[in-house]
Amino acid sequence: MSVKELVRQNTLISSFVYCGLSLLLFQSLGYVFCVSILLICIFKISTSVGAVKYPSKLVINLLAMTVIVVVFLSLGFSQAIEMFVAMLFGACSLKMLSVSSVKQAQSVYILNFFTYPCFYLFSQNILSFLLVAALLLLNLGQLFSVTHHVPLKASINSSVRKFVFSLPLAVVMVALVPKLPPFWQLPSAKTASTGLSEDVDPFQISELSRSSELAFRALLPESNGFEPPFYWRAIIHDRFDGKKWAMSDLQNRFLSKTYEPTASNYTVIANPSNTRWLYTLDEGIPASKGIRVNYFGMVYQRHLTNKPMQYEVSPVKLDDARMPRWEYNLNTHLPNDINPRAITLAKEWDAQTSSTQAFIAKMESFFTTQDFEYSLTPPSINSKDTIDEFLFGSQVGFCGHYASSAAFLMRTAGIPTRLVSGYLGGQLNEESNYYAVYQYDAHAWVEYYVPQVGWQRLDPTAWVSPQRMLGSLADLRDLENEFKDNLGLSLQAFSSIAAVNWLRLQLEQLDFHWTRWVLNFDDKKQSSLIEMLFGHKHKFLPALSVILMLIVAFGCWFIYLNLRTRLNDPKEVRIYKKLMVLSDEKSDKLTPKQLCENLKVKWPNASKELDEFYSLFEIARFNVRPLSAKQYRRLSQLNKQIIKKAKIQ
């Protein structure tokens, strides 16, 4: 294959790779930009197969300006990482349009070593790692192919061998070389999704059930005694403006209340999200560094991160027996002139009851005796009095509708109430003993205050759909078809097929171990591993081990290269080289005939064996017919006899 054909073939493969990456990153980089990259790659493919002519420099420059405009219009400066990746993708895609020589192809493949790993900024699961590793190996093979003019298959095989050789060394260095904090750090990519928001419009919350992405995993010790339903608190919304429930300034205050531990610690591994708020089972305080807790006992991280976060939580009971007057006013405040029918109903119940529990009983009776329906796709409500329209009109909704309505009714009666958003349930993985909670498990409920007791949980959704309390939303059989239709194309949507569900569970199991032991391998875990391996000598032995490992690795590589060179020689040549060391002259300057004559002069008693050795060697090297097995054995015997006589003399 000619050099020109090699370049054409490899750039064609790179174009297909960029087409695939554009399809995978369309949610992160925007539809318009990814379609632009897709069209550029299709144009390159068309030129490679001869369907259209190669573009001129003017056309390429115009395309470059178009890509820059598209990037700024679709992303802008507010999304720095996305803009950087988009510009890099656009530059590499446009560069491929003008590739026609080895030097130009090499520049593209060198750029690809920076471009392909950018995919890892948006997804760090095991499948993303395997994809990026495969692309880098392919790119290394393409670089070898066009540089040394060898077929792509052979160069990829060479790349894979080098990767396999270096992998154990890389693992050892990651495990033992001390981790240092970065000198500088890029801002996190803002593409992580979550089912939660700091400002909640309950009648827009139906979008939560459309995502099957993992929110977090939790490892609960059996000794804790936690039993379903599991309510994972994340955000408290204590300010209501008539439509949205928002967070007050109290969210920024540190915890000042006393508390009592209630159980042993448990571990949560949270996926990246677009909020700082993390998840606790009921009330809890962080037991890990880098995690904070606010006035309400809600835990949060200081800065957003684009990788999973593992942390421990200590379950506690906060001392909420007393409530300041200003906090009471905050949690009973309602805007004026909204939902008059709901206000009238709440005041009627308040007049008929003398306790909070009696009021709740009235409210429960109203929801259970009316024709309320739990649905993942409720009708939209756009009027000013949304709660009135829901309670006395549509009566179709899910968690956000019921929680917001109940909180409004209770605040009208002067009961301090707040909305809580988080997750409900979780699917137990029995093999690794953890609970997996997905975005479609996002849930909203109510917390109300009882004097001298504290905050209590109330979930109005349980009155309308008791089955929702039994576990994950995926387990709700009454809404199975509606749930799967909302998910769209995903493995979860086809989990009723046994083979698909098995594949989904295996991938989740693999990703769990990848996240826990690789992505979350921090300095704390490294220190524990080193201390376990080296004991009290862990301060200097790891460094010594790494040095010895490097020496052994490069020594083995040197030996392998020499052995491979020797093993590639024909058998008769390897036997002949053993005779070469007997000559005093530079044997590589002599022909085999001259070498044998010199050795006959030096050791006359081996002349007969040298003549026979040369005869067989000449037949093996210069005749078409190879030596037989018997002749090879004779050649080896003659070699040993000559060396033996030389040593005796």
CSV table of N, CA, C and O in Angstrom, one decimal, residues 9-22 24-25 29 37 41 81 84-93 95-96 105-125 127-143 152 156:
chain,number,residue,atom,x,y,z
A,9,GLN,N,-6.5,6.3,4.1
A,9,GLN,CA,-7.2,5.3,4.9
A,9,GLN,C,-7.3,5.7,6.4
A,9,GLN,O,-8.4,5.6,7.0
A,10,ASN,N,-6.2,6.2,6.9
A,10,ASN,CA,-6.2,6.6,8.4
A,10,ASN,C,-7.0,7.8,8.7
A,10,ASN,O,-7.7,7.9,9.7
A,11,THR,N,-7.0,8.8,7.8
A,11,THR,CA,-7.8,10.0,8.0
A,11,THR,C,-9.3,9.7,7.9
A,11,THR,O,-10.1,10.3,8.5
A,12,LEU,N,-9.6,8.7,7.0
A,12,LEU,CA,-11.0,8.3,6.9
A,12,LEU,C,-11.5,7.7,8.2
A,12,LEU,O,-12.6,7.9,8.6
A,13,ILE,N,-10.6,6.8,8.8
A,13,ILE,CA,-11.0,6.2,10.1
A,13,ILE,C,-11.2,7.3,11.1
A,13,ILE,O,-12.1,7.2,11.9
A,14,SER,N,-10.3,8.3,11.2
A,14,SER,CA,-10.4,9.4,12.2
A,14,SER,C,-11.7,10.1,12.0
A,14,SER,O,-12.3,10.6,12.9
A,15,SER,N,-12.2,10.3,10.7
A,15,SER,CA,-13.4,11.0,10.5
A,15,SER,C,-14.6,10.2,11.0
A,15,SER,O,-15.5,10.8,11.6
A,16,PHE,N,-14.6,8.9,10.9
A,16,PHE,CA,-15.6,8.1,11.5
A,16,PHE,C,-15.6,8.2,13.0
A,16,PHE,O,-16.7,8.2,13.7
A,17,VAL,N,-14.4,8.3,13.6
A,17,VAL,CA,-14.3,8.4,15.1
A,17,VAL,C,-14.9,9.7,15.5
A,17,VAL,O,-15.7,9.8,16.5
A,18,TYR,N,-14.7,10.8,14.8
A,18,TYR,CA,-15.2,12.1,15.2
A,18,TYR,C,-16.7,12.2,15.0
A,18,TYR,O,-17.5,12.8,15.8
A,19,CYS,N,-17.2,11.4,14.0
A,19,CYS,CA,-18.7,11.3,13.8
A,19,CYS,C,-19.3,10.7,15.1
A,19,CYS,O,-20.3,11.1,15.6
A,20,GLY,N,-18.7,9.6,15.5
A,20,GLY,CA,-19.2,8.9,16.7
A,20,GLY,C,-19.1,9.7,18.0
A,20,GLY,O,-20.1,9.8,18.8
A,21,LEU,N,-18.0,10.5,18.2
A,21,LEU,CA,-17.9,11.3,19.3
A,21,LEU,C,-18.9,12.5,19.3
A,21,LEU,O,-19.4,12.9,20.4
A,22,SER,N,-19.2,13.0,18.2
A,22,SER,CA,-20.2,14.1,18.1
A,22,SER,C,-21.5,13.6,18.5
A,22,SER,O,-22.3,14.3,19.2
A,24,LEU,N,-22.1,11.2,20.6
A,24,LEU,CA,-22.0,10.9,22.1
A,24,LEU,C,-22.0,12.2,22.9
A,24,LEU,O,-22.5,12.1,24.1
A,25,LEU,N,-21.5,13.3,22.4
A,25,LEU,CA,-21.4,14.5,23.1
A,25,LEU,C,-22.4,15.6,22.8
A,25,LEU,O,-22.3,16.7,23.2
A,29,LEU,N,-22.2,19.4,24.3
A,29,LEU,CA,-21.7,20.5,23.4
A,29,LEU,C,-22.8,21.2,22.6
A,29,LEU,O,-22.5,22.2,21.9
A,37,ILE,N,-20.0,19.5,13.3
A,37,ILE,CA,-18.9,18.6,13.2
A,37,ILE,C,-19.2,17.4,12.4
A,37,ILE,O,-18.4,16.9,11.6
A,41,CYS,N,-17.2,16.1,9.1
A,41,CYS,CA,-16.7,14.7,8.9
A,41,CYS,C,-17.3,14.0,7.7
A,41,CYS,O,-16.6,13.2,7.0
A,81,ILE,N,-15.2,24.9,29.9
A,81,ILE,CA,-14.7,23.6,29.5
A,81,ILE,C,-15.4,23.2,28.2
A,81,ILE,O,-14.7,22.7,27.3
A,84,PHE,N,-13.9,25.1,25.4
A,84,PHE,CA,-12.5,24.6,25.0
A,84,PHE,C,-12.5,23.3,24.3
A,84,PHE,O,-11.9,23.2,23.2
A,85,VAL,N,-13.3,22.4,24.7
A,85,VAL,CA,-13.5,21.1,24.0
A,85,VAL,C,-14.0,21.2,22.6
A,85,VAL,O,-13.6,20.6,21.6
A,86,ALA,N,-15.0,22.1,22.5
A,86,ALA,CA,-15.6,22.3,21.2
A,86,ALA,C,-14.6,22.9,20.2
A,86,ALA,O,-14.6,22.5,19.0
A,87,MET,N,-13.8,23.9,20.7
A,87,MET,CA,-12.8,24.5,19.8
A,87,MET,C,-11.8,23.4,19.4
A,87,MET,O,-11.4,23.4,18.2
A,88,LEU,N,-11.4,22.6,20.3
A,88,LEU,CA,-10.4,21.5,20.0
A,88,LEU,C,-11.0,20.5,18.9
A,88,LEU,O,-10.3,20.1,18.0
A,89,PHE,N,-12.3,20.1,19.2
A,89,PHE,CA,-12.9,19.2,18.2
A,89,PHE,C,-13.0,19.9,16.8
A,89,PHE,O,-12.8,19.2,15.8
A,90,GLY,N,-13.4,21.2,16.8
A,90,GLY,CA,-13.6,21.8,15.5
A,90,GLY,C,-12.3,22.0,14.8
A,90,GLY,O,-12.2,21.8,13.6
A,91,ALA,N,-11.2,22.3,15.6
A,91,ALA,CA,-9.9,22.4,14.9
A,91,ALA,C,-9.4,21.1,14.3
A,91,ALA,O,-8.9,21.1,13.2
A,92,CYS,N,-9.6,20.0,15.0
A,92,CYS,CA,-9.1,18.7,14.5
A,92,CYS,C,-9.9,18.3,13.3
A,92,CYS,O,-9.4,17.7,12.4
A,93,SER,N,-11.3,18.5,13.4
A,93,SER,CA,-12.1,18.1,12.3
A,93,SER,C,-11.8,18.9,11.0
A,93,SER,O,-11.7,18.3,9.9
A,95,LYS,N,-8.9,20.3,10.4
A,95,LYS,CA,-7.5,20.0,10.0
A,95,LYS,C,-7.5,18.7,9.1
A,95,LYS,O,-6.7,18.6,8.1
A,96,MET,N,-8.5,17.8,9.4
A,96,MET,CA,-8.5,16.6,8.6
A,96,MET,C,-8.9,16.8,7.1
A,96,MET,O,-8.6,16.0,6.2
A,105,ALA,N,-0.8,14.5,8.5
A,105,ALA,CA,-1.4,13.4,9.2
A,105,ALA,C,-0.9,13.3,10.6
A,105,ALA,O,-1.6,13.1,11.6
A,106,GLN,N,0.5,13.4,10.7
A,106,GLN,CA,1.1,13.3,12.0
A,106,GLN,C,0.6,14.4,13.0
A,106,GLN,O,0.4,14.1,14.2
A,107,SER,N,0.5,15.6,12.5
A,107,SER,CA,0.0,16.7,13.3
A,107,SER,C,-1.4,16.4,13.8
A,107,SER,O,-1.8,16.8,15.0
A,108,VAL,N,-2.3,15.8,13.0
A,108,VAL,CA,-3.6,15.5,13.4
A,108,VAL,C,-3.6,14.5,14.5
A,108,VAL,O,-4.3,14.6,15.5
A,109,TYR,N,-2.8,13.4,14.3
A,109,TYR,CA,-2.8,12.3,15.3
A,109,TYR,C,-2.2,12.8,16.7
A,109,TYR,O,-2.6,12.4,17.7
A,110,ILE,N,-1.2,13.7,16.6
A,110,ILE,CA,-0.7,14.3,17.8
A,110,ILE,C,-1.8,15.1,18.6
A,110,ILE,O,-1.9,15.1,19.8
A,111,LEU,N,-2.5,15.9,17.8
A,111,LEU,CA,-3.7,16.6,18.4
A,111,LEU,C,-4.7,15.7,19.0
A,111,LEU,O,-5.3,16.0,20.0
A,112,ASN,N,-4.9,14.5,18.4
A,112,ASN,CA,-5.9,13.6,18.9
A,112,ASN,C,-5.6,13.1,20.3
A,112,ASN,O,-6.5,12.7,21.0
A,113,PHE,N,-4.3,13.0,20.6
A,113,PHE,CA,-3.9,12.6,22.0
A,113,PHE,C,-4.4,13.6,23.0
A,113,PHE,O,-4.5,13.2,24.2
A,114,PHE,N,-4.7,14.8,22.6
A,114,PHE,CA,-5.3,15.8,23.6
A,114,PHE,C,-6.8,15.8,23.4
A,114,PHE,O,-7.5,16.1,24.4
A,115,THR,N,-7.3,15.5,22.2
A,115,THR,CA,-8.7,15.7,22.0
A,115,THR,C,-9.5,14.5,22.5
A,115,THR,O,-10.5,14.7,23.2
A,116,TYR,N,-9.1,13.3,22.3
A,116,TYR,CA,-9.9,12.1,22.7
A,116,TYR,C,-10.1,12.0,24.2
A,116,TYR,O,-11.2,11.7,24.7
A,117,PRO,N,-9.0,12.3,25.0
A,117,PRO,CA,-9.3,12.3,26.5
A,117,PRO,C,-10.3,13.3,27.0
A,117,PRO,O,-10.7,13.2,28.1
A,118,CYS,N,-10.6,14.3,26.2
A,118,CYS,CA,-11.5,15.3,26.6
A,118,CYS,C,-12.9,14.7,26.9
A,118,CYS,O,-13.7,15.3,27.6
A,119,PHE,N,-13.2,13.6,26.2
A,119,PHE,CA,-14.5,12.9,26.4
A,119,PHE,C,-14.6,12.5,27.9
A,119,PHE,O,-15.7,12.5,28.4
A,120,TYR,N,-13.5,12.3,28.5
A,120,TYR,CA,-13.5,11.8,29.9
A,120,TYR,C,-13.9,13.0,30.9
A,120,TYR,O,-14.3,12.7,32.0
A,121,LEU,N,-13.9,14.2,30.4
A,121,LEU,CA,-14.4,15.3,31.2
A,121,LEU,C,-15.9,15.3,31.5
A,121,LEU,O,-16.3,15.8,32.5
A,122,PHE,N,-16.6,14.6,30.6
A,122,PHE,CA,-18.0,14.6,30.7
A,122,PHE,C,-18.6,13.3,31.2
A,122,PHE,O,-19.8,13.3,31.6
A,123,SER,N,-17.8,12.3,31.2
A,123,SER,CA,-18.3,11.0,31.7
A,123,SER,C,-17.0,10.2,32.2
A,123,SER,O,-16.1,10.0,31.4
A,124,GLN,N,-17.1,9.7,33.4
A,124,GLN,CA,-15.9,9.0,33.9
A,124,GLN,C,-16.2,7.5,34.3
A,124,GLN,O,-15.5,6.9,35.1
A,125,ASN,N,-17.3,7.0,33.8
A,125,ASN,CA,-17.6,5.6,34.1
A,125,ASN,C,-16.6,4.6,33.4
A,125,ASN,O,-15.8,5.0,32.5
A,127,LEU,N,-17.2,2.5,31.0
A,127,LEU,CA,-17.4,2.4,29.6
A,127,LEU,C,-16.7,3.6,28.9
A,127,LEU,O,-16.1,3.4,27.8
A,128,SER,N,-16.7,4.7,29.5
A,128,SER,CA,-16.0,5.9,29.0
A,128,SER,C,-14.5,5.7,29.0
A,128,SER,O,-13.8,6.0,28.0
A,129,PHE,N,-14.0,5.1,30.1
A,129,PHE,CA,-12.6,4.8,30.2
A,129,PHE,C,-12.1,3.8,29.1
A,129,PHE,O,-11.1,4.0,28.4
A,130,LEU,N,-12.9,2.8,28.8
A,130,LEU,CA,-12.6,1.8,27.8
A,130,LEU,C,-12.6,2.4,26.4
A,130,LEU,O,-11.8,2.1,25.6
A,131,LEU,N,-13.6,3.3,26.2
A,131,LEU,CA,-13.7,4.0,24.9
A,131,LEU,C,-12.5,4.9,24.7
A,131,LEU,O,-11.9,4.8,23.6
A,132,VAL,N,-12.1,5.7,25.7
A,132,VAL,CA,-11.0,6.6,25.5
A,132,VAL,C,-9.7,5.8,25.3
A,132,VAL,O,-8.9,6.1,24.5
A,133,ALA,N,-9.5,4.7,26.1
A,133,ALA,CA,-8.3,3.9,25.9
A,133,ALA,C,-8.3,3.3,24.5
A,133,ALA,O,-7.2,3.2,23.9
A,134,ALA,N,-9.4,2.8,24.0
A,134,ALA,CA,-9.4,2.2,22.7
A,134,ALA,C,-9.1,3.2,21.6
A,134,ALA,O,-8.3,3.0,20.7
A,135,LEU,N,-9.6,4.4,21.8
A,135,LEU,CA,-9.3,5.5,20.8
A,135,LEU,C,-7.9,5.9,20.8
A,135,LEU,O,-7.3,6.2,19.8
A,136,LEU,N,-7.3,6.0,22.0
A,136,LEU,CA,-5.9,6.4,22.1
A,136,LEU,C,-5.0,5.3,21.5
A,136,LEU,O,-4.0,5.6,20.8
A,137,LEU,N,-5.3,4.0,21.7
A,137,LEU,CA,-4.5,2.9,21.1
A,137,LEU,C,-4.7,3.0,19.6
A,137,LEU,O,-3.7,2.8,18.8
A,138,LEU,N,-5.9,3.2,19.1
A,138,LEU,CA,-6.1,3.3,17.7
A,138,LEU,C,-5.3,4.5,17.1
A,138,LEU,O,-4.7,4.4,16.0
A,139,ASN,N,-5.3,5.6,17.8
A,139,ASN,CA,-4.6,6.8,17.3
A,139,ASN,C,-3.1,6.6,17.3
A,139,ASN,O,-2.4,7.0,16.4
A,140,LEU,N,-2.6,5.9,18.3
A,140,LEU,CA,-1.2,5.5,18.4
A,140,LEU,C,-0.8,4.6,17.2
A,140,LEU,O,0.2,4.8,16.6
A,141,GLY,N,-1.7,3.7,16.9
A,141,GLY,CA,-1.5,2.8,15.8
A,141,GLY,C,-1.5,3.5,14.5
A,141,GLY,O,-0.7,3.3,13.6
A,142,GLN,N,-2.4,4.5,14.3
A,142,GLN,CA,-2.4,5.3,13.1
A,142,GLN,C,-1.1,6.2,12.9
A,142,GLN,O,-0.6,6.3,11.8
A,143,LEU,N,-0.6,6.7,14.1
A,143,LEU,CA,0.6,7.5,14.0
A,143,LEU,C,1.8,6.6,13.6
A,143,LEU,O,2.6,7.0,12.7
A,152,LEU,N,-2.0,-0.7,9.0
A,152,LEU,CA,-2.6,-0.3,10.3
A,152,LEU,C,-2.8,-1.4,11.3
A,152,LEU,O,-2.6,-1.2,12.5
A,156,ILE,N,-1.3,-1.3,15.1
A,156,ILE,CA,-2.2,-1.4,16.2
A,156,ILE,C,-1.8,-2.6,17.1
A,156,ILE,O,-1.8,-2.4,18.4
